[in-house]
Structures are given as structure tokens and as C-alpha cells.
Coordinates of C-alpha atoms in Angstrom, one line a residue:
X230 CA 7.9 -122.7 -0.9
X231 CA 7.3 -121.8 -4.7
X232 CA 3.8 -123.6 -4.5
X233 CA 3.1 -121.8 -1.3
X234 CA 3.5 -118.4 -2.9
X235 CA 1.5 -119.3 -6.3
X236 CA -1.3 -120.3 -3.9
X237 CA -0.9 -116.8 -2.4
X238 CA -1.1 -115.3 -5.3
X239 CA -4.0 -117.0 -6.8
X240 CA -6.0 -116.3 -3.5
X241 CA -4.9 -112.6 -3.8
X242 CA -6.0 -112.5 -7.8
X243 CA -9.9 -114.2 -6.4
X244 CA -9.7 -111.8 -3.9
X245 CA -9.3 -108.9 -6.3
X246 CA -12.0 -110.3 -8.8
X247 CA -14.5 -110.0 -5.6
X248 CA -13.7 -107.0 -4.3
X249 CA -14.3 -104.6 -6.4
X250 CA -14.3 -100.7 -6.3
X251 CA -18.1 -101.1 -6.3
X252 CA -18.1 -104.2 -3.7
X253 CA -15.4 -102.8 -1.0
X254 CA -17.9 -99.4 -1.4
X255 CA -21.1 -100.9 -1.5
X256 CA -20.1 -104.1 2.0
X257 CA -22.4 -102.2 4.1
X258 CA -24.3 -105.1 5.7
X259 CA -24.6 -108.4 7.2
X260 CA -24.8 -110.5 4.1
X261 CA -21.7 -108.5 2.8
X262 CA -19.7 -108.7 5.7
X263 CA -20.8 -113.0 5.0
X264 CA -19.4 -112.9 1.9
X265 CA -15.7 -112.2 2.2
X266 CA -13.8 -115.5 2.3
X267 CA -12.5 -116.4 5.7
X268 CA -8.5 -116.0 6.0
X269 CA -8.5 -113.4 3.4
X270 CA -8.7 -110.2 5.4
X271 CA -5.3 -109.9 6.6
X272 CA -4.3 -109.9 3.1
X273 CA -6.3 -107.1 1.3
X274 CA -6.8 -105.3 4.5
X275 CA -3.5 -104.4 3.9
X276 CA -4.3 -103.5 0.2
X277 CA -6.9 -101.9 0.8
X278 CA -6.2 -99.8 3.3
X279 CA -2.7 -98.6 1.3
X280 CA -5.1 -97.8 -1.8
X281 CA -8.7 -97.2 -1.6
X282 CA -9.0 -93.0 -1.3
X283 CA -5.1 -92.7 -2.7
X284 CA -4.1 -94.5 0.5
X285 CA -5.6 -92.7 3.0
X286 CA -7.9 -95.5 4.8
X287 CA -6.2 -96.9 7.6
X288 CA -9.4 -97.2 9.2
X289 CA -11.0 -99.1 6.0
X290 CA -8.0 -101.4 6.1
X291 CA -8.0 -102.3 10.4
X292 CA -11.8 -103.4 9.1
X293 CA -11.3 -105.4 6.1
X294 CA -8.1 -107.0 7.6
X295 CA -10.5 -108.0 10.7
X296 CA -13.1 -110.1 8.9
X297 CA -13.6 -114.0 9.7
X298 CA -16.0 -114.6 6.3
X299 CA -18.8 -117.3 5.9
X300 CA -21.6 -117.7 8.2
X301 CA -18.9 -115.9 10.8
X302 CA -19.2 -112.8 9.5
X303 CA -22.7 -112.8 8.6
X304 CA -23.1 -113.1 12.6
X305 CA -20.8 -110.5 13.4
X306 CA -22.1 -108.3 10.5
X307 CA -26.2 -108.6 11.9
X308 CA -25.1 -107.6 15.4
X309 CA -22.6 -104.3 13.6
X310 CA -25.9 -103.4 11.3
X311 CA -27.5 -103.0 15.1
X312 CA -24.9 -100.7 16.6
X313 CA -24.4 -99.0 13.8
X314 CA -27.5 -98.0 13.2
X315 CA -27.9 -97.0 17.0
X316 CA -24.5 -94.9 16.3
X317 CA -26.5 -92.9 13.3
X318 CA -30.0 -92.5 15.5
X319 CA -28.1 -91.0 19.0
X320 CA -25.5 -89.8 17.3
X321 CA -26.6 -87.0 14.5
X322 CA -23.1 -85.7 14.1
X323 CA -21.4 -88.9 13.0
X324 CA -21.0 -90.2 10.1
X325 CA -21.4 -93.8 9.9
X326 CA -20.2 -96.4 7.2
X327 CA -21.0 -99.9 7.5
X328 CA -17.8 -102.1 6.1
X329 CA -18.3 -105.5 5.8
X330 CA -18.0 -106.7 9.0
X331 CA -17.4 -103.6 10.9
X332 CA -18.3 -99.8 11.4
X333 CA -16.2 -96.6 10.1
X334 CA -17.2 -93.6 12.3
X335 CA -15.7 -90.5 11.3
X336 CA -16.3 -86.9 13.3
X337 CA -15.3 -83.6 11.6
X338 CA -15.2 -80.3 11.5
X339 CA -17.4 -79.2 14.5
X340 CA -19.7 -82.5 14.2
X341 CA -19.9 -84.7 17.5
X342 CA -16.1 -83.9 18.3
X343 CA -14.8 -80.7 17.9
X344 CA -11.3 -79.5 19.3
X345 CA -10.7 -75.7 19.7
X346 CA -7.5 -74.4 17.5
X347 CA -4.5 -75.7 18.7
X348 CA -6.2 -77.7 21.9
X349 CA -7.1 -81.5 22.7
X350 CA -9.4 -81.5 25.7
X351 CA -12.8 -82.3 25.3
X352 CA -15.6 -80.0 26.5
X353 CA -19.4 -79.0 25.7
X354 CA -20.8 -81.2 22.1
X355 CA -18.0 -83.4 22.1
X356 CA -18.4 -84.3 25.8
X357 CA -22.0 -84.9 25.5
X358 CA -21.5 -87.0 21.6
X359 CA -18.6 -89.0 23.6
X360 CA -21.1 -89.7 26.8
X361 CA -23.6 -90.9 24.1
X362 CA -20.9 -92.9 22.5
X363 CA -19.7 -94.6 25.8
X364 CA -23.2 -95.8 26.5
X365 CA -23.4 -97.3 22.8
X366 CA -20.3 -99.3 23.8
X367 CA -21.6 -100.6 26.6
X368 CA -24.4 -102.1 24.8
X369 CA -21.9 -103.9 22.7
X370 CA -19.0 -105.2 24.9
X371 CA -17.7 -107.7 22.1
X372 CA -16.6 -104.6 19.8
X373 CA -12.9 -103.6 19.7
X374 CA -12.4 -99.7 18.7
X375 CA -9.7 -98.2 17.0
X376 CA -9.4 -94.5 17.1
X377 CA -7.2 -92.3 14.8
X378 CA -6.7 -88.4 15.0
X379 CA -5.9 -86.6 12.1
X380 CA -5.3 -82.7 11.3
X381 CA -5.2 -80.3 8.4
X382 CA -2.3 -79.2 6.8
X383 CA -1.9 -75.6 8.6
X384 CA 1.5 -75.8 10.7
X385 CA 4.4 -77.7 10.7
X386 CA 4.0 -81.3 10.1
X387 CA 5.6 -82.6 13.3
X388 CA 3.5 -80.3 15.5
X389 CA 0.4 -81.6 13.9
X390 CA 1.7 -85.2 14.3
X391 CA 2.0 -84.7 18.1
X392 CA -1.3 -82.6 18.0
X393 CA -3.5 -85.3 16.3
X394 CA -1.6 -87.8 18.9
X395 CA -3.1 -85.7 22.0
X396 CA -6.6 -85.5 20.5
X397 CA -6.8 -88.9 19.8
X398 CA -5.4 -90.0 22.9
X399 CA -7.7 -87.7 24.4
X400 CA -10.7 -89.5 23.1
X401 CA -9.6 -92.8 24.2
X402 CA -8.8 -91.9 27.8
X403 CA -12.5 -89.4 28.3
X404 CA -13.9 -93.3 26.8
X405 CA -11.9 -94.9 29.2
X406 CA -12.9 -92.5 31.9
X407 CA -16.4 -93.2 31.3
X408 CA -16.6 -97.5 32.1
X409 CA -14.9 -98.7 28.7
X410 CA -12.4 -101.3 29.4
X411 CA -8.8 -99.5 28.3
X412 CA -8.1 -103.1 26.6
X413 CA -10.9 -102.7 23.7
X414 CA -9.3 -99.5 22.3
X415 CA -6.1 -99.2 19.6
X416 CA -4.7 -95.5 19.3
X417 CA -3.3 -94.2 16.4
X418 CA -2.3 -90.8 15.3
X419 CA -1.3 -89.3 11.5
X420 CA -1.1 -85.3 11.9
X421 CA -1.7 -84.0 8.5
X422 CA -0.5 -87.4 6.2
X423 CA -4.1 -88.7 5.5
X424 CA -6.8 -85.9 4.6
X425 CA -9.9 -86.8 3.3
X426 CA -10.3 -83.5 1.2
X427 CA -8.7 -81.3 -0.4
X428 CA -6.5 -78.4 2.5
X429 CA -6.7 -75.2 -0.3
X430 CA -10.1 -75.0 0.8
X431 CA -11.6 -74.0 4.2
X432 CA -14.3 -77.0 4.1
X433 CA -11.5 -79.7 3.3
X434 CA -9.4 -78.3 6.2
X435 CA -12.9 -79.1 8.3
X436 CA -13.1 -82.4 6.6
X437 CA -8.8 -83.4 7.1
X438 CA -9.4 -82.1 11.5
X439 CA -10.9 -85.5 12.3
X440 CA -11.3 -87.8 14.9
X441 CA -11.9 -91.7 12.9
X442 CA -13.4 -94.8 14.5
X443 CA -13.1 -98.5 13.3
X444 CA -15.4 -100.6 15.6
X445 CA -14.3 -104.3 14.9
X446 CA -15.6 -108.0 16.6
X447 CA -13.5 -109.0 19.4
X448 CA -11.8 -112.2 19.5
X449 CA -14.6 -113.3 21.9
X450 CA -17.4 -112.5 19.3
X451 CA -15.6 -114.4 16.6
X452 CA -15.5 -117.5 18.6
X453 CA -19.2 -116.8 19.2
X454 CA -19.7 -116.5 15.9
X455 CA -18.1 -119.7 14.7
X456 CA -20.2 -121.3 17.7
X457 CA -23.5 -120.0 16.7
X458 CA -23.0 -120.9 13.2
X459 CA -20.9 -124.0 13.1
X460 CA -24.0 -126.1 12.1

């Protein structure tokens, strides 16, 4: 048991020498998403996902705790470059971060997916981003999606807890509504407890009202991967 745990920790400390501030922000492509030592995601995913941005990435983390590593993950990582880059060219009102082996898709303010005040049904732009996002998923069946809702701070904290719980919920159902197989998508919800910006200022309230993807490999495209590249 004792050597188990000082094997843990060395792996954790060679994990921490890779992985960098400057590495975790600059694992935007396939050779990055190659480069992460297989077995190791589930245990800085964790990590990172309690501390990069003062522990506000849950999304980051669901990534980086998803990666295979090796020739694996430089698979999965050339087929994300391609969706994510189709994400960026259909989709001008997302924002999209490549993350080692996966894609961070974040919609704000009234980009792509816009909720009125107070409301979670989705109508007009975010309709039409959704559609466009629907078809993108089709084109890439082996991708499991997580999708978070988040709000400002305005209100009470419970009510925005249940509010960000509709919106997100009512993402994941328009998706499912649309041809995308119910068992691809994770839904989580976070109300007010993870902005991205600052809520004393208008534009960071924009910023914190957020709907947040994390497009990940299935399991079936990891065992293609280790297939394709187990020579």
C-alpha cells in the first residue's frame, strides 16, 4: 500500500512538471492532445479542473480527465482539430478552445445562445446556432458532450441554481430533439458558483450567463484509436 501511494505521488509530481500553466493553456492540438501520458487524466483532470481560473473549470477538467495519451490521443486529437475547427467556421458566435484531446465551447452573453431574463426556452439565434450545432454532431457521432449552464450573480443563489439547471437542460433536450442520441450528452448545472468574469460589471455579468460545452472521444473512438495506432 505505502509503495502504491509513493508511485501515485511521483506520477502526480511528473505530471505537474508537464503541465504547466503555459502547456494546459497552450494543448490546443493533435500533437498536444499526444503528449499527455496515458492513465494520467483522471488524476489532474481533477486538479485541474478545481484550480486553473480559481476553480472555475469544470469543463477544462471533464477534458483533461478524459484523455487516453500516446499515439491514442494524437488520433482523437486530429479528428477534434477537424470539428472544432468546423465549430469556429458555422458557428461565429462560439467560442472555441481546443484542449488537448477535446473541445471547450463556451456561448455568452447574446452570442449563439441567448436566454431572455429570467427564461430557458430557446427561440430565434440560439435556435438557429443549436440547428447548426446538431448537424456538426452528426458529422461526429464518436464525440460525447457535456453541457453546463451557468448565471450571473443577480438573484438569489438557489433560484439561479434551478435557473441555470432549466437552460442547460434545455439545450440538451432542443439537441436531443434534433437526431442526437440522448446517451452522448452529460448535464450539469452551477447557478452563479463559477463566473468567468468579474459580476460588478455589466460585461462580466454577460460573460458569468453562459451555456459551456466539453466535446470529449467516446469510448468507441478510444478503442478506435488504440486500433488504428497500435502498430
Amino acid at each position: 500500500m505505502k509503495n502504491q501511494i509513493v508511485k501515485s505521488m511521483a506520477s502526480l509530481m511528473a505530471v505537474s512538471l508537464i503541465l504547466s500553466c503555459d502547456a494546459i493553456k497552450n494543448a490546443n492540438n493533435a500533437q498536444k492532445g499526444g503528449a499527455i501520458g496515458a492513465g494520467s487524466g483522471a488524476v489532474i483532470g481533477g486538479i485541474i479542473g478545481n484550480n486553473v481560473g480559481d476553480g472555475n473549470n469544470t469543463a477544462l477538467g471533464a477534458i483533461i480527465g478524459a484523455v487516453v495519451g500516446g499515439a491514442a490521443g494524437g488520433y482523437i486529437g486530429s479528428r477534434m482539430d477537424r470539428q472544432a475547427e468546423q465549430i469556429e467556421e458555422e458557428i461565429p458566435g462560439a467560442e472555441v478552445q481546443r484542449v488537448g484531446e477535446g473541445i471547450n465551447v463556451t456561448f455568452s452573453g447574446e452570442n449563439g445562445v441567448y436566454f431572455d431574463t429570467n427564461k430557458s426556452d430557446i427561440k430565434g439565434t440560439s435556435a438557429t446556432t443549436l440547428d447548426k450545432l446538431a448537424g456538426i454532431f452528426k458529422e461526429y457521432p464518436k464525440s460525447n458532450i457535456l453541457i453546463e449552464g451557468h448565471t450571473d450573480s443577480d438573484g438569489a443563489a438557489e433560484y439561479n441554481m434551478g435557473l441555470s439547471q432549466r437552460r442547460a437542460q434545455s439545450v440538451t433536450n432542443y439537441l436531443v430533439g434534433k437526431g442526437i442520441s440522448s446517451g452522448r450528452f452529460t448535464t450539469k448545472w452551477y447557478g452563479e458558483e463559477q463566473p468567468k468574469a468579474s459580476n460588478e460589471t455589466a460585461e462580466g455579468k454577460s460573460q458569468n450567463r453562459r451555456v459551456e460545452l466539453a466535446i470529449i472521444a467516446s469510448e468507441e473512438l478510444k478503442q478506435e484509436a488504440y486500433e488504428q495506432t497500435k502498430n
